[in-house]
Amino acid sequence: MITKNRGKEDKLFLDTADKDEIVKLSNFDWIKGVTTNPTLIRYVHKKRQSLIDEIEQEFDDKKLFVQVQGRSYKEMEEDFFYLLEVTSKTTGLKVPTTENGLELIQKIKNEHPERTVLATIVYSVEQGYLAGLVGCDWIAPYVNRMENQNINPYKIVQDIHQLYHVQNLSTKIMGASFKNQAQIRQTLLSGADTVTVPPIIIKSMMNNVLAEESLKVFQQHAQEEEI
Ligand code: E4P
């Protein structure tokens, strides 16, 4: 018997705040949801709240992640309380993996365990470890930004993956910060459970230039035969 195996349940995420791209690409079942951050929201010139409303309306079986703003614990906590009120329970919260962020994650996990938490701006195995200890659902290692700092992101992802295994931590790894296809491939091969990818890279993955060339020739031949 052939069983249908579409791979890991985690699928992949879109890294964008562009609603048109989100609507277009969400037709694919293998897109599990969307990750946003203040920079991505700034690009689309929208207020965070109106964007949250728009995307939540589009999604029923997909997941949106919104980043908690602020640097001090107080600022982050205030923004978290705000997001609790204005987002649906299924919307996930991205929290920076800093001392204040880890304190907030602990509070969220203790008091609102129904909320999915993604610990973001991860540049080290140690941040990944602490995020795992505090009970994060996901962590987002920043692949391209690490490469820019001469840090090997794939070794970091590999080590976190192994550490979670030996420490029996259930936190999952969502590779983030990508600028090309090779970074995505290497991140997944290093043990990331999933990746969050800008639409432009997803499109380049789907529209391989050589495949397009081959298709053009097949199409020409098909038309010639019809004549
Ligand atoms: C997603 O969770 C991250 O915020 C995003 O991938 C960061 O990407 P950048 O490094 O291209 O800003």
PDB file of C-alpha atoms in Angstrom, residues 73-163:
ATOM      1  CA  TYR A  73      10.514  44.131  30.398  1.00  0.00           C
ATOM      2  CA  LYS A  74       7.788  46.660  31.124  1.00  0.00           C
ATOM      3  CA  GLU A  75       7.485  47.743  27.492  1.00  0.00           C
ATOM      4  CA  MET A  76       7.367  44.151  26.267  1.00  0.00           C
ATOM      5  CA  GLU A  77       4.843  43.118  28.888  1.00  0.00           C
ATOM      6  CA  GLU A  78       2.595  46.076  28.021  1.00  0.00           C
ATOM      7  CA  ASP A  79       2.707  45.212  24.336  1.00  0.00           C
ATOM      8  CA  PHE A  80       2.021  41.564  25.156  1.00  0.00           C
ATOM      9  CA  PHE A  81      -1.105  42.553  27.139  1.00  0.00           C
ATOM     10  CA  TYR A  82      -2.191  44.644  24.166  1.00  0.00           C
ATOM     11  CA  LEU A  83      -1.636  41.789  21.711  1.00  0.00           C
ATOM     12  CA  LEU A  84      -3.546  39.417  23.991  1.00  0.00           C
ATOM     13  CA  GLU A  85      -6.585  41.625  23.555  1.00  0.00           C
ATOM     14  CA  VAL A  86      -6.364  42.367  19.870  1.00  0.00           C
ATOM     15  CA  THR A  87      -5.224  39.056  18.375  1.00  0.00           C
ATOM     16  CA  SER A  88      -6.973  35.755  17.975  1.00  0.00           C
ATOM     17  CA  LYS A  89      -5.896  32.985  20.371  1.00  0.00           C
ATOM     18  CA  THR A  90      -4.364  31.082  17.469  1.00  0.00           C
ATOM     19  CA  THR A  91      -2.040  33.941  16.526  1.00  0.00           C
ATOM     20  CA  GLY A  92       1.480  33.195  17.707  1.00  0.00           C
ATOM     21  CA  LEU A  93       3.730  35.655  19.516  1.00  0.00           C
ATOM     22  CA  LYS A  94       7.314  36.331  18.500  1.00  0.00           C
ATOM     23  CA  VAL A  95       9.417  37.381  21.460  1.00  0.00           C
ATOM     24  CA  PRO A  96      13.068  38.515  21.316  1.00  0.00           C
ATOM     25  CA  THR A  97      15.456  36.016  22.952  1.00  0.00           C
ATOM     26  CA  THR A  98      16.947  38.475  25.460  1.00  0.00           C
ATOM     27  CA  GLU A  99      16.876  38.479  29.266  1.00  0.00           C
ATOM     28  CA  ASN A 100      13.673  40.547  29.269  1.00  0.00           C
ATOM     29  CA  GLY A 101      12.192  38.516  26.447  1.00  0.00           C
ATOM     30  CA  LEU A 102      12.918  35.224  28.223  1.00  0.00           C
ATOM     31  CA  GLU A 103      11.231  36.544  31.348  1.00  0.00           C
ATOM     32  CA  LEU A 104       8.172  37.458  29.310  1.00  0.00           C
ATOM     33  CA  ILE A 105       8.140  34.062  27.575  1.00  0.00           C
ATOM     34  CA  GLN A 106       8.119  32.392  30.985  1.00  0.00           C
ATOM     35  CA  LYS A 107       5.134  34.492  31.995  1.00  0.00           C
ATOM     36  CA  ILE A 108       3.288  33.695  28.764  1.00  0.00           C
ATOM     37  CA  LYS A 109       3.953  29.976  29.097  1.00  0.00           C
ATOM     38  CA  ASN A 110       2.847  29.932  32.768  1.00  0.00           C
ATOM     39  CA  GLU A 111      -0.242  32.104  32.420  1.00  0.00           C
ATOM     40  CA  HIS A 112      -1.320  31.643  28.797  1.00  0.00           C
ATOM     41  CA  PRO A 113      -0.078  28.198  27.774  1.00  0.00           C
ATOM     42  CA  GLU A 114      -2.520  28.198  24.856  1.00  0.00           C
ATOM     43  CA  ARG A 115      -0.408  30.875  23.126  1.00  0.00           C
ATOM     44  CA  THR A 116       2.278  29.688  20.704  1.00  0.00           C
ATOM     45  CA  VAL A 117       5.615  31.421  21.281  1.00  0.00           C
ATOM     46  CA  LEU A 118       8.416  31.842  18.758  1.00  0.00           C
ATOM     47  CA  ALA A 119      11.687  33.075  20.302  1.00  0.00           C
ATOM     48  CA  THR A 120      13.286  35.327  17.719  1.00  0.00           C
ATOM     49  CA  ILE A 121      16.684  36.936  16.903  1.00  0.00           C
ATOM     50  CA  VAL A 122      18.594  33.773  17.803  1.00  0.00           C
ATOM     51  CA  TYR A 123      22.319  33.993  16.998  1.00  0.00           C
ATOM     52  CA  SER A 124      23.765  31.405  19.406  1.00  0.00           C
ATOM     53  CA  VAL A 125      23.324  27.881  20.736  1.00  0.00           C
ATOM     54  CA  GLU A 126      22.992  29.346  24.228  1.00  0.00           C
ATOM     55  CA  GLN A 127      19.996  31.475  23.255  1.00  0.00           C
ATOM     56  CA  GLY A 128      18.452  28.386  21.666  1.00  0.00           C
ATOM     57  CA  TYR A 129      19.097  26.375  24.823  1.00  0.00           C
ATOM     58  CA  LEU A 130      17.487  28.959  27.135  1.00  0.00           C
ATOM     59  CA  ALA A 131      14.504  29.343  24.823  1.00  0.00           C
ATOM     60  CA  GLY A 132      14.125  25.557  24.996  1.00  0.00           C
ATOM     61  CA  LEU A 133      14.342  25.553  28.797  1.00  0.00           C
ATOM     62  CA  VAL A 134      11.721  28.255  29.145  1.00  0.00           C
ATOM     63  CA  GLY A 135       9.336  26.204  27.023  1.00  0.00           C
ATOM     64  CA  CYS A 136       9.211  28.038  23.690  1.00  0.00           C
ATOM     65  CA  ASP A 137       7.355  26.268  20.927  1.00  0.00           C
ATOM     66  CA  TRP A 138       9.736  27.556  18.267  1.00  0.00           C
ATOM     67  CA  ILE A 139      13.005  29.421  17.903  1.00  0.00           C
ATOM     68  CA  ALA A 140      14.101  31.478  14.903  1.00  0.00           C
ATOM     69  CA  PRO A 141      17.864  31.387  14.206  1.00  0.00           C
ATOM     70  CA  TYR A 142      18.804  34.287  11.886  1.00  0.00           C
ATOM     71  CA  VAL A 143      20.758  32.575   9.129  1.00  0.00           C
ATOM     72  CA  ASN A 144      21.703  35.404   6.759  1.00  0.00           C
ATOM     73  CA  ARG A 145      22.413  37.831   9.590  1.00  0.00           C
ATOM     74  CA  MET A 146      24.743  35.255  11.172  1.00  0.00           C
ATOM     75  CA  GLU A 147      26.587  34.790   7.880  1.00  0.00           C
ATOM     76  CA  ASN A 148      27.014  38.568   7.697  1.00  0.00           C
ATOM     77  CA  GLN A 149      28.768  38.388  11.081  1.00  0.00           C
ATOM     78  CA  ASN A 150      31.028  35.490  10.021  1.00  0.00           C
ATOM     79  CA  ILE A 151      29.148  33.082  12.260  1.00  0.00           C
ATOM     80  CA  ASN A 152      28.435  29.674  10.709  1.00  0.00           C
ATOM     81  CA  PRO A 153      24.620  29.485  10.977  1.00  0.00           C
ATOM     82  CA  TYR A 154      24.477  25.838   9.923  1.00  0.00           C
ATOM     83  CA  LYS A 155      26.738  24.733  12.763  1.00  0.00           C
ATOM     84  CA  ILE A 156      24.542  26.717  15.175  1.00  0.00           C
ATOM     85  CA  VAL A 157      21.368  25.092  13.814  1.00  0.00           C
ATOM     86  CA  GLN A 158      22.995  21.641  13.906  1.00  0.00           C
ATOM     87  CA  ASP A 159      24.156  22.098  17.512  1.00  0.00           C
ATOM     88  CA  ILE A 160      20.783  23.396  18.713  1.00  0.00           C
ATOM     89  CA  HIS A 161      19.080  20.493  16.968  1.00  0.00           C
ATOM     90  CA  GLN A 162      21.387  18.026  18.708  1.00  0.00           C
ATOM     91  CA  LEU A 163      21.125  19.795  22.053  1.00  0.00           C
TER      92      LEU A 163
END
